[in-house]
Short mmCIF file of C-alpha atoms in Angstrom, two decimals:
data_model
loop_
_atom_site.label_atom_id
_atom_site.label_comp_id
_atom_site.label_asym_id
_atom_site.label_seq_id
_atom_site.Cartn_x
_atom_site.Cartn_y
_atom_site.Cartn_z
CA MET A 1 68.21 62.78 136.83
CA LEU A 2 68.60 61.54 140.37
CA VAL A 3 64.61 63.09 140.98
CA ALA A 4 63.90 60.80 137.15
CA ALA A 5 65.74 57.64 138.01
CA ALA A 6 64.26 58.35 142.16
CA TYR A 7 60.81 58.56 140.48
CA PHE A 8 60.83 55.70 138.46
CA GLY A 9 62.80 53.69 141.00
CA ALA A 10 59.81 54.31 142.85
CA ALA A 11 56.58 53.80 140.49
CA LYS A 12 58.72 50.07 140.12
CA LEU A 13 58.52 49.55 143.91
CA SER A 14 54.93 49.75 144.23
CA LEU A 15 53.75 47.97 141.04
CA LEU A 16 54.55 45.08 142.97
CA VAL A 17 52.03 45.16 146.46
CA ALA A 18 49.60 46.95 143.19
CA ILE A 19 45.23 46.03 143.78
CA PRO A 20 44.40 43.51 141.48
CA PRO A 21 44.23 43.87 138.17
CA GLY A 22 47.79 45.64 139.38
CA TYR A 23 48.35 48.54 137.41
CA ALA A 24 46.98 51.14 140.37
CA THR A 25 48.73 51.19 144.05
CA ALA A 26 46.62 52.34 147.39
CA VAL A 27 49.80 54.26 147.80
CA TRP A 28 51.74 55.85 145.34
CA PRO A 29 54.84 57.02 145.97
CA PRO A 30 55.83 59.46 143.36
CA SER A 31 53.68 61.21 143.16
CA GLY A 32 54.73 62.57 146.66
CA ILE A 33 58.81 62.23 145.78
CA ALA A 34 57.87 64.71 142.80
CA VAL A 35 55.85 67.91 145.73
CA ALA A 36 58.98 66.80 147.34
CA ALA A 37 61.49 67.58 144.50
CA LEU A 38 59.65 70.80 143.04
CA MET A 39 59.72 71.91 146.44
CA LEU A 40 63.05 72.17 147.66
CA GLY A 41 64.63 71.60 143.60
CA GLY A 42 62.19 74.50 142.09
CA PRO A 43 59.20 73.75 139.11
CA ARG A 44 62.38 73.43 136.72
CA LEU A 45 62.46 69.87 137.35
CA TRP A 46 58.93 69.26 136.09
CA PRO A 47 61.33 67.42 132.88
CA ALA A 48 62.63 65.52 135.94
CA VAL A 49 59.56 65.58 137.04
CA TRP A 50 57.86 64.43 133.09
CA ALA A 51 60.66 62.03 132.43
CA GLY A 52 60.22 59.72 135.10
CA SER A 53 56.49 59.30 134.71
CA PHE A 54 56.35 58.88 131.08
CA ILE A 55 59.06 55.79 131.52
CA ALA A 56 57.64 54.64 134.03
CA ASN A 57 54.02 54.35 132.45
CA LEU A 58 55.27 52.73 129.24
CA THR A 59 57.66 50.25 130.38
CA ILE A 60 53.36 48.91 132.21
CA ASP A 61 51.89 48.40 128.31
CA GLY A 62 54.22 50.22 126.55
CA ALA A 63 51.34 53.38 125.12
CA LEU A 64 53.59 56.22 123.66
CA VAL A 65 50.19 58.29 124.40
CA ALA A 66 48.94 57.00 127.16
CA SER A 67 52.05 57.40 128.59
CA SER A 68 52.77 61.04 127.02
CA ILE A 69 48.95 61.79 128.45
CA ILE A 70 48.99 60.68 132.49
CA ALA A 71 52.76 62.01 132.49
CA THR A 72 51.88 65.53 131.86
CA GLY A 73 48.16 64.80 134.05
CA SER A 74 51.27 64.17 136.95
CA THR A 75 53.66 66.84 136.11
CA LEU A 76 50.78 69.21 136.04
CA GLN A 77 49.48 67.63 139.88
CA ALA A 78 52.45 67.95 140.89
CA LEU A 79 52.83 72.11 140.11
CA ALA A 80 49.91 73.38 141.09
CA ILE A 81 50.40 71.14 144.53
CA VAL A 82 53.38 72.89 144.66
CA GLY A 83 52.51 76.34 143.58
CA LEU A 84 49.55 75.97 146.13
CA VAL A 85 52.27 75.26 148.91
CA ARG A 86 54.18 77.95 148.69
CA GLU A 87 51.09 80.65 148.16
CA HIS A 88 49.57 79.20 151.60
CA ILE A 89 52.49 77.48 153.74
CA GLY A 90 55.43 78.67 151.95
CA VAL A 91 57.99 75.53 151.60
CA PRO A 92 57.75 73.43 154.98
CA GLN A 93 60.47 71.92 155.10
CA ARG A 94 58.99 71.45 158.86
CA PHE A 95 55.56 72.02 159.68
CA GLU A 96 55.53 75.25 162.16
CA THR A 97 51.39 75.43 163.08
CA ILE A 98 49.03 72.99 163.23
CA GLU A 99 47.30 75.58 160.52
CA GLN A 100 49.96 74.36 158.02
CA VAL A 101 49.28 71.64 158.18
CA VAL A 102 45.63 71.15 157.30
CA LYS A 103 46.13 73.29 155.08
CA PHE A 104 48.67 70.84 153.45
CA VAL A 105 46.39 67.96 153.66
CA LEU A 106 43.97 69.97 152.00
CA ILE A 107 46.04 70.71 148.89
CA ALA A 108 46.77 68.23 148.65
CA ALA A 109 43.69 65.56 148.98
CA LEU A 110 42.60 68.57 146.55
CA GLY A 111 45.85 69.16 143.54
CA SER A 112 45.10 65.40 143.55
CA THR A 113 42.62 65.56 141.45
CA ILE A 114 44.77 67.43 138.59
CA ALA A 115 46.79 63.80 136.90
CA PRO A 116 43.77 61.56 137.67
CA THR A 117 41.36 63.76 136.25
CA PHE A 118 43.36 64.80 133.18
CA ALA A 119 44.70 61.63 132.24
CA LEU A 120 41.18 59.12 132.40
CA LEU A 121 39.27 61.45 130.56
CA PRO A 122 41.14 61.65 127.16
CA LEU A 123 42.19 57.60 128.05
CA ALA A 124 38.98 56.60 128.63
CA ALA A 125 37.92 58.27 124.62
CA ILE A 126 40.70 56.46 123.70
CA TYR A 127 39.55 52.96 125.35
CA GLN A 128 35.77 53.39 125.29
CA MET A 129 35.95 52.91 129.32
CA PRO A 130 32.83 52.70 130.99
CA ALA A 131 31.47 54.73 133.06
CA ALA A 132 31.34 52.72 136.63
CA GLU A 133 35.20 51.24 135.28
CA LEU A 134 36.23 55.59 135.15
CA VAL A 135 34.93 56.35 137.95
CA GLY A 136 36.55 53.33 139.63
CA ASN A 137 39.97 53.99 138.14
CA TRP A 138 39.54 57.96 139.02
CA SER A 139 38.76 56.95 143.09
CA THR A 140 41.84 54.64 143.19
CA TRP A 141 43.36 56.89 141.45
CA TRP A 142 43.23 59.95 143.18
CA GLN A 143 43.17 57.68 146.59
CA GLY A 144 46.91 57.09 145.71
CA ASP A 145 47.94 60.22 143.79
CA ALA A 146 46.79 62.10 147.56
CA CYS A 147 47.76 59.32 149.97
CA GLY A 148 51.47 59.83 148.11
CA VAL A 149 52.09 63.57 148.33
CA LEU A 150 50.82 63.20 151.96
CA ILE A 151 53.11 60.70 153.21
CA PHE A 152 56.55 61.09 151.38
CA ALA A 153 56.25 64.30 151.03
CA PRO A 154 56.60 65.57 154.02
CA LEU A 155 59.23 62.75 155.19
CA ILE A 156 61.47 63.53 152.44
CA LEU A 157 61.00 68.11 152.90
CA ASN A 158 61.70 66.69 156.70
CA TRP A 159 65.36 64.66 156.35
CA PHE A 160 66.42 67.80 154.23
CA ALA A 161 65.55 69.94 156.75
CA PRO A 162 68.05 69.86 159.80
CA SER A 163 68.05 69.25 162.82
CA SER A 164 68.44 70.70 166.06
CA ALA A 165 67.78 67.28 168.05
CA ALA A 166 71.14 65.40 170.03
CA TRP A 167 70.90 62.11 169.46
CA THR A 168 72.08 60.76 172.48
CA PRO A 169 73.56 56.53 173.03
CA ARG A 170 70.43 56.52 175.39
CA LYS A 171 67.98 58.26 173.32
CA LEU A 172 69.45 55.91 170.25
CA LEU A 173 68.85 52.63 172.29
CA GLU A 174 65.56 53.79 172.36
CA ALA A 175 64.85 54.28 168.78
CA VAL A 176 65.83 51.40 168.17
CA LEU A 177 63.73 49.68 170.30
CA PHE A 178 60.82 51.42 168.99
CA ALA A 179 61.50 51.08 164.95
CA VAL A 180 61.74 47.12 166.03
CA ALA A 181 58.88 46.42 167.98
CA LEU A 182 56.98 49.69 165.14
CA LEU A 183 57.80 46.92 163.18
CA GLY A 184 56.78 43.52 163.92
CA ALA A 185 53.79 45.02 166.06
CA ALA A 186 52.68 46.83 162.52
CA HIS A 187 53.79 42.81 160.30
CA LEU A 188 51.40 41.39 163.43
CA VAL A 189 48.43 43.87 162.62
CA PHE A 190 48.65 44.09 158.21
CA SER A 191 48.97 40.46 158.26
CA GLU A 192 45.29 40.08 159.24
CA GLY A 193 43.73 43.00 157.54
CA PHE A 194 43.12 46.47 159.06
CA ALA A 195 40.45 45.08 161.44
CA SER A 196 43.29 46.11 164.40
CA THR A 197 44.42 49.19 163.02
CA PHE A 198 43.98 51.18 166.55
CA VAL A 199 47.59 49.04 168.28
CA ILE A 200 49.81 51.79 165.34
CA VAL A 201 48.22 55.23 167.08
CA PRO A 202 50.47 54.84 170.32
CA PHE A 203 53.06 54.10 168.38
CA ILE A 204 52.31 57.58 166.63
CA VAL A 205 51.83 58.90 168.97
CA TRP A 206 54.86 57.52 171.40
CA ALA A 207 57.12 58.65 168.10
CA ALA A 208 55.98 62.27 168.65
CA PHE A 209 56.01 63.00 172.35
CA ARG A 210 59.77 60.96 172.27
CA PHE A 211 60.60 62.40 169.04
CA GLU A 212 60.47 64.95 165.97
CA GLN A 213 58.55 65.70 162.88
CA ARG A 214 61.76 63.73 161.03
CA GLU A 215 61.06 60.01 162.55
CA VAL A 216 56.98 61.02 162.67
CA THR A 217 56.83 61.09 159.19
CA THR A 218 59.27 58.45 159.12
CA ALA A 219 57.48 56.18 161.36
CA THR A 220 54.07 56.31 159.09
CA ALA A 221 56.32 56.00 156.40
CA ALA A 222 57.10 52.95 157.35
CA VAL A 223 54.26 51.97 158.87
CA CYS A 224 52.19 52.01 155.27
CA ALA A 225 54.95 50.32 154.08
CA VAL A 226 54.85 47.38 156.26
CA ALA A 227 50.61 47.84 155.59
CA LEU A 228 51.24 46.78 151.93
CA TRP A 229 53.86 44.14 151.57
CA SER A 230 51.86 42.38 154.50
CA ALA A 231 48.01 42.98 153.55
CA PRO A 232 46.00 40.93 151.85
CA ARG A 233 45.59 42.70 148.49
CA GLU A 234 42.10 42.56 148.46
CA SER A 235 42.22 43.80 151.61
CA LEU A 236 44.28 47.38 150.18
CA SER A 237 41.73 49.71 149.14
CA LEU A 238 41.20 50.42 152.83
CA LEU A 239 44.60 52.03 153.17
CA PRO A 240 44.39 55.27 151.80
CA LEU A 241 41.87 56.40 155.12
CA PHE A 242 43.50 54.66 157.21
CA ALA A 243 46.83 55.94 155.89
CA ALA A 244 45.96 59.65 155.53
CA THR A 245 44.67 59.64 159.66
CA LEU A 246 47.34 58.32 160.76
CA VAL A 247 49.48 60.92 158.49
CA PHE A 248 46.65 63.36 159.83
CA THR A 249 47.57 62.86 163.59
CA GLY A 250 50.99 62.48 163.55
CA LEU A 251 51.17 66.11 161.79
CA VAL A 252 48.65 67.41 163.78
CA LEU A 253 50.34 65.99 167.27
CA SER A 254 53.97 66.73 166.42
CA VAL A 255 53.06 70.22 165.51
CA ALA A 256 51.23 70.51 168.43
CA LEU A 257 54.33 69.15 171.03
CA SER A 258 56.50 71.23 169.18
CA GLN A 259 54.59 75.06 169.55
CA LEU A 260 54.21 74.04 173.79
CA ASP A 261 57.71 73.14 173.11
CA ARG A 262 59.19 76.20 172.26
CA ALA A 263 56.35 78.49 174.00
CA MET A 264 57.51 76.53 177.21
CA VAL A 265 61.79 77.54 175.82
CA GLU A 266 60.16 81.06 175.45
CA LEU A 267 58.18 81.77 179.14
CA GLU A 268 61.77 80.11 180.97
CA SER A 269 63.78 82.41 178.46
CA ARG A 270 62.01 85.45 179.89
CA VAL A 271 60.76 83.99 183.72
CA ARG A 272 64.90 84.16 182.95
CA GLU A 273 64.75 86.93 181.65
CA ARG A 274 62.73 88.69 184.25
CA THR A 275 64.40 87.25 187.14
CA ALA A 276 67.84 89.05 186.20
CA GLU A 277 66.11 92.99 186.18
CA LEU A 278 63.91 91.38 189.16
CA GLU A 279 67.85 90.63 190.88
CA GLU A 280 69.41 93.73 189.32
CA ALA A 281 66.47 96.44 190.75
CA LYS A 282 67.08 94.41 193.93
CA LEU A 283 70.46 95.33 194.05
CA ALA A 284 69.71 98.60 192.77
CA ALA A 285 66.95 99.10 196.14
CA GLU A 286 69.76 97.85 197.84
CA ARG A 287 72.81 99.54 197.16
CA ALA A 288 70.27 102.83 196.80
CA ASN A 289 69.40 102.17 200.32
CA ALA A 290 72.80 101.38 201.72
CA ALA A 291 74.01 104.26 200.07
CA LYS A 292 70.33 106.18 202.04
CA SER A 293 71.36 105.04 205.58
CA GLN A 294 75.12 105.46 205.53
CA PHE A 295 74.53 109.56 204.25
CA LEU A 296 71.88 109.63 207.13
CA ALA A 297 74.20 108.30 208.97
CA ASN A 298 77.28 110.09 208.10
CA MET A 299 74.86 113.56 208.29
CA SER A 300 74.15 112.24 212.12
CA HIS A 301 77.02 112.16 213.19
CA GLU A 302 78.06 115.53 212.19
CA LEU A 303 74.99 117.00 213.50
CA ARG A 304 75.40 115.64 217.17
CA THR A 305 78.83 117.18 217.14
CA PRO A 306 78.06 120.54 217.18
CA LEU A 307 74.87 119.63 219.43
CA ASN A 308 75.95 118.35 222.49
CA SER A 309 78.18 121.56 222.38
CA LEU A 310 74.33 123.67 221.94
CA LEU A 311 73.11 121.58 224.87
CA ILE A 312 76.20 122.37 227.15
CA LEU A 313 76.27 124.94 227.20
CA ALA A 314 72.16 125.53 226.70
CA ARG A 315 72.24 123.81 230.08
CA LEU A 316 74.88 126.71 231.60
CA LEU A 317 72.33 129.06 230.40
CA ALA A 318 69.68 127.75 232.14
CA ASP A 319 71.22 126.71 235.56
CA ASN A 320 72.54 130.15 235.95
CA PRO A 321 75.10 129.50 238.17
CA GLY A 322 75.86 133.16 239.00
CA GLY A 323 72.57 134.77 238.98
CA LYS A 324 73.11 136.99 235.63
CA LEU A 325 70.02 135.99 233.62
CA ASP A 326 66.44 136.54 235.00
CA ALA A 327 63.90 134.51 234.98
CA LYS A 328 62.98 134.77 231.10
CA GLN A 329 66.07 134.56 229.82
CA VAL A 330 65.96 131.54 232.44
CA LYS A 331 63.30 130.24 230.32
CA PHE A 332 64.33 130.77 226.90
CA ALA A 333 67.70 129.03 228.00
CA GLN A 334 65.44 125.73 229.47
CA THR A 335 63.20 125.88 225.81
CA ILE A 336 67.17 125.88 223.92
CA HIS A 337 68.05 123.24 226.27
CA ALA A 338 64.64 120.80 225.86
CA SER A 339 65.08 121.63 222.20
CA GLY A 340 68.09 120.49 221.46
CA VAL A 341 67.28 117.39 223.79
CA ASP A 342 64.59 116.53 221.46
CA LEU A 343 66.45 117.03 217.89
CA LEU A 344 69.29 115.33 219.86
CA SER A 345 67.21 112.39 220.12
CA LEU A 346 66.14 112.68 216.78
CA ILE A 347 69.23 111.90 215.59
CA ASN A 348 70.20 108.55 218.09
CA ASP A 349 67.13 107.08 216.44
CA LEU A 350 68.53 108.66 213.21
CA LEU A 351 71.55 107.06 213.70
CA ASP A 352 69.99 103.89 214.84
CA LEU A 353 68.16 102.80 212.35
CA ALA A 354 70.50 104.20 209.73
CA LYS A 355 73.08 101.41 211.21
CA ILE A 356 69.82 98.48 210.95
CA GLU A 357 69.14 98.83 207.42
CA SER A 358 72.41 99.08 206.11
CA GLY A 359 72.87 95.34 208.09
CA ALA A 360 76.18 97.76 210.18
CA VAL A 361 74.17 96.54 213.83
CA THR A 362 75.29 93.15 213.33
CA ALA A 363 77.84 93.26 216.84
CA LEU A 364 75.56 90.98 219.64
CA ASN A 365 77.43 90.59 222.81
CA VAL A 366 75.45 87.79 224.12
CA ALA A 367 75.85 86.97 228.19
CA PRO A 368 73.98 86.67 231.41
CA ALA A 369 71.40 89.28 232.43
CA ARG A 370 70.05 89.58 235.25
CA PHE A 371 66.32 90.11 235.25
CA ALA A 372 66.81 92.42 238.61
CA ASP A 373 69.56 94.34 237.19
CA VAL A 374 66.68 95.00 233.83
CA ARG A 375 64.15 95.66 236.44
CA GLU A 376 67.18 98.05 238.12
CA ASP A 377 67.51 100.49 235.33
CA LEU A 378 64.39 100.48 233.69
CA GLU A 379 63.12 101.99 237.54
CA ARG A 380 66.33 105.01 237.24
CA THR A 381 65.62 105.54 234.09
CA PHE A 382 61.37 106.29 233.86
CA ARG A 383 60.34 106.51 238.12
CA GLN A 384 61.10 110.12 237.94
CA VAL A 385 58.84 110.23 234.72
CA ALA A 386 56.05 108.71 236.17
CA GLN A 387 56.21 110.72 238.81
CA GLU A 388 56.21 113.87 237.09
CA ARG A 389 53.13 112.69 234.51
CA HIS A 390 51.12 111.28 238.39
CA LEU A 391 50.88 108.06 236.84
CA GLU A 392 51.42 104.28 237.94
CA PHE A 393 54.91 102.56 237.76
CA ALA A 394 55.80 99.16 239.09
CA ILE A 395 58.22 96.10 236.81
CA SER A 396 56.98 92.53 237.87
CA ILE A 397 59.36 89.36 237.90
CA ASP A 398 57.42 85.66 237.82
CA PRO A 399 58.95 84.07 240.41
CA ALA A 400 59.18 81.04 238.25
CA LEU A 401 61.95 83.02 235.76
CA PRO A 402 65.79 82.02 236.03
CA PRO A 403 67.77 84.39 237.30
CA ALA A 404 68.87 85.81 234.38
CA LEU A 405 68.73 85.27 230.72
CA ARG A 406 71.25 84.51 228.05
CA THR A 407 71.01 87.88 225.58
CA ASP A 408 72.15 91.22 224.41
CA ALA A 409 71.65 92.95 227.77
CA ALA A 410 71.81 96.80 225.50
CA ARG A 411 69.69 95.98 223.16
CA LEU A 412 67.07 94.41 225.23
CA LYS A 413 67.56 97.37 227.75
CA GLN A 414 67.03 99.72 223.73
CA VAL A 415 63.32 98.15 222.87
CA LEU A 416 62.40 97.96 226.33
CA LYS A 417 63.02 101.96 226.71
CA ASN A 418 61.82 102.55 224.17
CA LEU A 419 58.13 100.91 224.59
CA LEU A 420 58.19 102.16 227.99
CA ALA A 421 58.75 105.51 226.49
CA ASN A 422 55.86 105.06 224.12
CA ALA A 423 53.89 104.32 227.06
CA PHE A 424 54.08 106.60 229.10
CA LYS A 425 53.52 109.92 225.83
CA PHE A 426 50.83 107.78 225.24
CA THR A 427 49.25 108.34 228.52
CA SER A 428 47.08 110.56 230.37
CA ARG A 429 45.98 108.82 233.59
CA GLY A 430 46.52 105.30 234.81
CA GLY A 431 49.84 103.93 234.61
CA VAL A 432 53.08 101.65 233.02
CA THR A 433 53.46 98.28 234.39
CA LEU A 434 56.34 96.03 232.61
CA ARG A 435 55.81 92.08 233.68
CA ILE A 436 58.47 89.90 233.36
CA ALA A 437 57.15 86.32 233.42
CA PRO A 438 57.62 83.00 231.40
CA ASP A 439 55.92 82.90 227.87
CA ALA A 440 56.26 79.31 225.86
CA PRO A 441 59.41 76.59 227.24
CA GLY A 442 62.24 78.40 226.83
CA ALA A 443 61.38 81.59 226.10
CA VAL A 444 60.45 84.64 228.06
CA ALA A 445 58.07 87.61 227.95
CA PHE A 446 58.19 91.72 228.64
CA ALA A 447 54.93 92.86 228.26
CA VAL A 448 54.84 96.42 228.37
CA SER A 449 51.16 98.11 229.22
CA ASP A 450 49.13 101.09 229.46
CA THR A 451 46.31 102.34 230.02
CA GLY A 452 46.54 105.42 227.58
CA ILE A 453 44.79 106.34 224.21
CA GLY A 454 44.98 102.91 222.12
CA ILE A 455 45.92 101.94 218.76
CA PRO A 456 42.95 100.95 216.42
CA PRO A 457 42.70 97.33 214.25
CA ASP A 458 43.41 98.59 210.96
CA LYS A 459 46.36 100.73 212.29
CA GLN A 460 48.61 98.11 214.87
CA GLN A 461 50.85 97.22 211.72
CA VAL A 462 51.46 100.31 210.26
CA ILE A 463 53.10 102.09 214.16
CA PHE A 464 56.05 99.62 212.99
CA GLU A 465 57.52 101.25 210.12
CA ALA A 466 59.89 104.27 209.90
CA PHE A 467 57.97 107.77 210.10
CA ARG A 468 54.56 106.02 210.21
CA GLN A 469 51.91 106.74 214.06
CA ALA A 470 47.89 105.92 214.06
CA ASP A 471 47.88 109.04 212.80
CA GLY A 472 48.85 112.60 212.26
CA SER A 473 47.72 113.87 215.27
CA THR A 474 49.21 111.28 217.14
CA SER A 475 52.66 113.61 215.83
CA ARG A 476 51.06 116.58 216.39
CA LEU A 477 49.77 115.88 219.67
CA TYR A 478 52.24 113.99 221.30
CA GLY A 479 55.18 114.80 219.61
CA GLY A 480 57.70 111.78 218.30
CA THR A 481 59.02 111.15 214.26
CA GLY A 482 57.83 106.98 214.37
CA LEU A 483 60.76 105.70 214.79
CA GLY A 484 61.44 104.09 217.70
CA LEU A 485 59.38 100.64 217.14
CA SER A 486 60.55 100.57 213.71
CA ILE A 487 63.52 99.93 215.47
CA SER A 488 62.14 98.18 218.33
CA ARG A 489 61.09 95.39 215.84
CA GLU A 490 64.19 95.35 213.31
CA LEU A 491 66.46 95.03 217.16
CA THR A 492 63.91 92.30 218.49
CA ARG A 493 64.62 89.89 215.22
CA LEU A 494 68.56 90.95 215.35
CA LEU A 495 68.35 88.73 218.89
CA GLY A 496 65.92 86.28 217.48
CA GLY A 497 62.57 86.67 219.34
CA GLU A 498 59.59 89.07 218.34
CA LEU A 499 57.45 91.85 219.15
CA ARG A 500 53.31 91.20 219.66
CA LEU A 501 50.48 94.19 220.33
CA THR A 502 47.49 93.48 221.25
CA SER A 503 45.13 97.24 221.53
CA VAL A 504 41.34 98.96 222.08
CA PRO A 505 41.04 101.94 221.25
CA GLY A 506 40.59 104.23 224.43
CA GLU A 507 42.36 101.23 227.52
CA GLY A 508 45.25 100.71 226.00
CA SER A 509 47.80 98.32 224.27
CA THR A 510 50.49 95.99 225.24
CA PHE A 511 53.44 95.21 223.48
CA THR A 512 55.45 91.68 224.73
CA LEU A 513 58.42 91.03 223.37
CA VAL A 514 59.29 87.42 223.22
CA LEU A 515 62.85 86.41 224.08
CA PRO A 516 65.04 83.19 224.53
CA LEU A 517 65.57 82.26 227.59
CA ALA A 518 69.14 81.28 226.09
CA ASP A 519 70.87 82.54 223.67
CA GLN A 520 72.84 80.11 222.36
CA ARG A 521 74.72 82.28 219.87
CA ALA A 522 78.25 83.88 221.33
CA THR A 523 79.09 87.04 221.32
CA TRP A 524 79.52 87.58 217.10
CA SER A 525 80.32 90.50 214.82
#
C-alpha cells in the first residue's frame, strides 16, 4: 500500500507541472520510485506498482482500458530495469565505481523504452493516433521515465543506505548554507529558462567534494524540482537532457572522489602497517646487534684474562733471566709473546667496537687537554716505532692555537694513536707527520699524513666499515683486522667532530680529525 500511495502521490504532483497540453511531464518521478521499491523490496511488490500507476492514470481521463495498458507497461518496465540492474550491478544502494554508474545510466535509458512502446502502440490503434503525434508522445514519455529513473532511483537507494558521515555542527551549517545557495541559484537560473544552467554545475561539484553520494543525489533532485516549478512551461522540454547530464556528472564525480578516499585510506593503512613492520624489524635488529655486542664484550673479557697470564709467562721466557734457554728457544718465546700481543690488540679492538655499537661507550670526561701533553704522549709512543722502521716522524703545533682544547683527552689520544698506527703500518719509506692547526672558526684539525701506499678513491668509504680494508691483499701483506678506522670514526662522532680523508694511491694519505676547540658539554655519562 505504501508503494502504491507513493507512486500515486508522486504522479499527481508531477502532473501539476505538466508540459502542455497537460498529460505528460519532463520528469516522471513514479518511474524512479517503482524501480527503487522493487530494488529494495524485491519483485513481489509489482502489484503495488501496477495499482499506483492504474489509479493515477484512471484519475486523469477515467479510461479503464488505457489505464490498465499503461499500468502494465510501467510495471513491466520497472521489473525489466530492476532485473538488468541486479544482473549487471547488484543492488547499488550506493554506487562504488564509475563502471556501475555508466551501466545504470545505459540500463535506465534503454529500459525506459518499454513503457511508452508497450502502451502507445495499442493505444494508437484504439484511438487512431497520427504517426507524428505518436512519435512525439513516445519521445516525451521515454524522456520523462528515463529522467525519473536516473534522478529518483539513486536518491531513494542512497537514503536507505547506511551513512558513515559524522555531521558536526560546522558541517550542518555548511549543508544549510549550501541548500539555501543552491535553491536560490536554481530559482534565478530556471525562472529565465535554460540559458544559464552552467551556473548549477559548481554546486554539484561542491556537493560531491564536501558531502556524500546521498547529498549529491538530493541536490540533483532539488535542482530538477526547482526547474519543474520555476521554468516556463514551454521550455521544460529541455529539462530531460539537462537533468540526465547533471545526474551523470554528479554520480561520476562523487564515485571518483569516494574511490580516491578509499584508496587514500587503504594507502594510509598500508603505510601504517609497513611502518609498524619496519619499526619492529628495526627493534629486532637493534636487539640482535646489542646481543651480539654484549656477547663480544663478554667474550673479550673472558679471553683477555688468561691471555694476560700467557703474555707475562712468554715475556719471562723471552727475557731468559736464568740463561737456561738457548737462542732458538728464546726466539720461540718471543714469537709467542708477539702473537699474544697481536691477539690482545684484536681483543681490545673488538671490545671497543662492541661497547660503541651497544651504546656502552657514552661516558665522556670533558676537560681541558693541553696540546703539548698530547704531543708528548704521542712522541713517547711512536718515536721508537719510527726509528725501527727508519721513517721520519714529526708533530707540529700551530702557534695560533690556544694552549689547550676542551675535550675527552683519552678518547682523543685513542683516535690519534689509531691513525698514527695505520700511517706507520702502511708506510715503508718517507715519513709520518701530525700537524695540529686551526680549522674552521672554533675548531682544531689534527692532520695525520704519511707517504705510504695510499687508498683508491672507490675504497675511501669502505675502509671506515668494521673488518674492511682497501682490499684482501692489504690484510695479508700488512696484517690488521680493519677495526681501527671504524672505532676511530665512532669515537670522533662521540666527541662531536668529523673524520676526513684525502689520499692519492702510491703517494700517501692524510686523515684529518676535526674537533671543536671548546666542547661545552660537562662530564656526562
